[in-house]
CSV table of C-alpha atoms in Angstrom, one decimal:
chain,number,residue,atom,x,y,z
A,13,MET,CA,34.9,23.1,135.5
A,14,LYS,CA,35.4,22.1,131.9
A,15,ILE,CA,37.5,24.2,129.6
A,16,ASN,CA,36.7,23.9,125.8
A,17,TRP,CA,39.4,23.9,123.1
A,18,GLY,CA,39.0,27.6,122.1
A,19,THR,CA,39.6,28.7,125.7
A,20,ALA,CA,42.7,26.4,125.9
A,21,ILE,CA,44.2,27.9,122.8
A,22,VAL,CA,43.6,31.5,124.1
A,23,ILE,CA,45.3,30.5,127.4
A,24,ALA,CA,48.2,28.9,125.6
A,25,PHE,CA,48.8,32.1,123.5
A,26,VAL,CA,48.6,34.3,126.6
A,27,LEU,CA,51.1,32.2,128.5
A,28,PHE,CA,53.5,32.0,125.5
A,29,ILE,CA,53.3,35.9,125.0
A,30,SER,CA,53.8,36.4,128.7
A,31,PHE,CA,56.9,34.1,128.7
A,32,ILE,CA,58.4,35.9,125.6
A,33,LEU,CA,57.8,39.3,127.3
A,34,PHE,CA,59.4,38.1,130.6
A,35,LEU,CA,62.6,37.0,128.7
A,36,VAL,CA,62.7,40.3,126.7
A,37,VAL,CA,62.4,42.4,129.9
A,38,ARG,CA,64.8,40.2,131.9
A,39,MET,CA,67.5,40.3,129.1
A,40,SER,CA,67.2,44.1,128.6
A,41,MET,CA,67.6,44.8,132.3
A,42,ASP,CA,70.5,42.4,132.9
A,43,ASN,CA,73.8,44.2,133.3
A,44,ARG,CA,75.8,41.2,132.1
A,45,SER,CA,74.5,41.6,128.7
A,46,ASN,CA,75.6,45.2,128.3
A,47,HIS,CA,77.9,45.3,125.3
A,48,ASP,CA,79.3,48.7,124.1
A,49,LEU,CA,80.3,49.5,120.5
A,50,VAL,CA,83.8,48.3,119.6
A,51,THR,CA,85.0,51.8,118.7
A,52,GLU,CA,83.4,55.2,119.1
A,53,GLU,CA,84.4,56.4,115.6
A,54,TYR,CA,83.8,53.3,113.7
A,55,TYR,CA,84.0,54.7,110.1
A,56,LYS,CA,87.4,56.5,110.9
A,57,ALA,CA,88.8,53.2,112.2
A,58,GLU,CA,87.6,51.4,109.2
A,59,LEU,CA,89.8,53.5,106.9
A,60,GLY,CA,92.9,52.3,108.8
A,61,TYR,CA,92.0,48.6,108.6
A,62,GLN,CA,94.1,48.0,105.5
A,63,LYS,CA,97.2,49.0,107.5
A,64,GLU,CA,96.3,46.4,110.1
A,65,ILE,CA,96.0,43.7,107.5
A,66,ASP,CA,99.4,44.5,106.0
A,67,ALA,CA,101.0,44.5,109.4
A,68,GLU,CA,99.4,41.2,110.3
A,69,ASN,CA,100.6,39.7,107.0
A,70,ASN,CA,104.1,40.9,107.7
A,71,ALA,CA,104.1,39.1,111.0
A,72,ASN,CA,102.9,35.9,109.3
A,73,GLU,CA,105.3,36.1,106.4
A,74,ASN,CA,108.4,36.9,108.5
A,75,LEU,CA,107.6,34.3,111.2
A,76,VAL,CA,107.8,36.8,114.0
A,77,LYS,CA,105.0,35.4,116.2
A,78,LEU,CA,104.5,36.7,119.7
A,79,GLN,CA,103.4,34.5,122.6
A,80,VAL,CA,101.0,35.6,125.1
A,81,LYS,CA,100.9,33.5,128.3
A,82,LYS,CA,99.1,33.8,131.6
A,83,THR,CA,101.5,33.6,134.6
A,84,ALA,CA,101.1,34.2,138.3
A,85,GLU,CA,102.3,37.7,138.2
A,86,GLY,CA,100.1,38.6,135.2
A,87,LEU,CA,100.0,38.4,131.5
A,88,LYS,CA,103.3,37.9,129.8
A,89,VAL,CA,103.9,39.0,126.1
A,90,GLU,CA,107.1,37.3,124.7
A,91,PHE,CA,108.8,38.6,121.6
A,92,PRO,CA,110.7,36.2,119.3
A,93,GLU,CA,114.4,35.5,120.1
A,94,LYS,CA,115.7,36.7,116.7
A,95,VAL,CA,114.2,40.3,117.5
A,96,ASP,CA,116.4,42.8,119.2
A,97,PHE,CA,114.1,44.0,121.8
A,98,LYS,CA,115.9,47.5,122.1
A,99,LYS,CA,114.7,48.4,118.6
A,100,VAL,CA,111.0,47.5,119.1
A,101,LYS,CA,108.6,50.4,119.3
A,102,GLY,CA,104.9,50.2,119.4
A,103,LYS,CA,101.8,49.7,121.7
A,104,ILE,CA,99.7,47.1,123.2
A,105,SER,CA,95.8,47.6,123.4
A,106,LEU,CA,93.7,45.5,125.7
A,107,TYR,CA,90.1,45.7,125.0
A,108,ARG,CA,87.3,44.4,127.2
A,109,PRO,CA,84.1,43.6,125.2
A,110,SER,CA,81.9,43.7,128.2
A,111,ASN,CA,83.1,47.1,129.7
A,112,LYS,CA,84.8,49.8,127.8
A,113,HIS,CA,85.9,51.4,131.1
A,114,LEU,CA,88.4,48.6,131.6
A,115,ASP,CA,90.2,49.1,128.1
A,116,PHE,CA,93.7,50.5,128.3
A,117,ASP,CA,96.8,51.0,126.0
A,118,LEU,CA,100.4,50.4,127.0
A,119,VAL,CA,103.5,51.8,125.2
A,120,LEU,CA,106.2,49.2,124.5
A,121,ASN,CA,109.3,50.1,126.5
A,122,LEU,CA,111.1,46.8,126.6
A,123,SER,CA,114.0,46.2,129.0
A,124,ASN,CA,114.1,42.5,128.0
A,125,ALA,CA,112.5,40.2,125.5
A,126,HIS,CA,109.1,40.2,127.2
A,127,LEU,CA,106.6,42.6,128.7
A,128,LEU,CA,104.6,41.7,131.8
A,129,ILE,CA,101.1,43.2,132.3
A,130,PRO,CA,100.4,43.1,136.1
A,131,ASP,CA,97.7,40.8,137.4
A,132,LYS,CA,96.0,43.8,139.2
A,133,ARG,CA,95.2,45.5,135.9
A,134,LEU,CA,93.3,42.5,134.5
A,135,LEU,CA,90.0,41.3,135.7
A,136,ASP,CA,88.7,37.8,135.0
A,137,GLY,CA,86.9,37.4,131.7
A,138,ARG,CA,87.5,37.9,128.0
A,139,TRP,CA,90.2,40.2,126.8
A,140,ASP,CA,91.1,41.1,123.1
A,141,ILE,CA,94.7,41.9,122.8
A,142,LYS,CA,96.4,43.8,119.9
A,143,VAL,CA,100.1,44.3,119.8
A,144,PHE,CA,101.0,46.8,117.1
A,145,TRP,CA,104.8,47.1,116.9
A,146,GLU,CA,107.5,48.3,114.6
A,147,TYR,CA,110.9,46.7,114.1
A,148,GLU,CA,113.6,47.8,111.6
A,149,GLY,CA,111.1,49.8,109.5
A,150,GLN,CA,108.5,46.9,109.3
A,151,GLU,CA,105.3,47.1,111.1
A,152,TYR,CA,103.7,44.0,112.7
A,153,LEU,CA,100.5,43.2,114.4
A,154,HIS,CA,99.5,40.3,116.7
A,155,LYS,CA,95.8,39.9,117.7
A,156,GLU,CA,94.5,37.4,120.2
A,157,SER,CA,91.5,36.8,122.4
A,158,ILE,CA,92.1,35.3,125.7
A,159,THR,CA,90.0,34.5,128.8
A,160,TYR,CA,91.8,35.7,131.9
């Protein structure tokens, strides 16, 4: 059986369209590509964004950088040595882009110069960490994305 060029072009178009439809259906049904919105009330959060920018600039200008390290026990957030940890107030937000049900916040109650987030609270994958803290009347912010 001999196929002419017109039939071959139609078959090529049908195969191409079928391939594209297969990819669209497969990607829309895949649970791994399910990403929720970053925040529920986006516009309300946008109004407070300048406060975050100021706090992040304070941290950069005053050289009070936090260190986030992965250890065997969990995730360790270390505060600078020049900071008296007893005067630190704030919270840590851990955000999981792939699943909003895994997001959680921790209030900073420091008994030493570091905070340990237990390994059992963190699943493998990407986490966005925001440490918003206040020390001697100044507000500071540390943002970091890690793969745990």
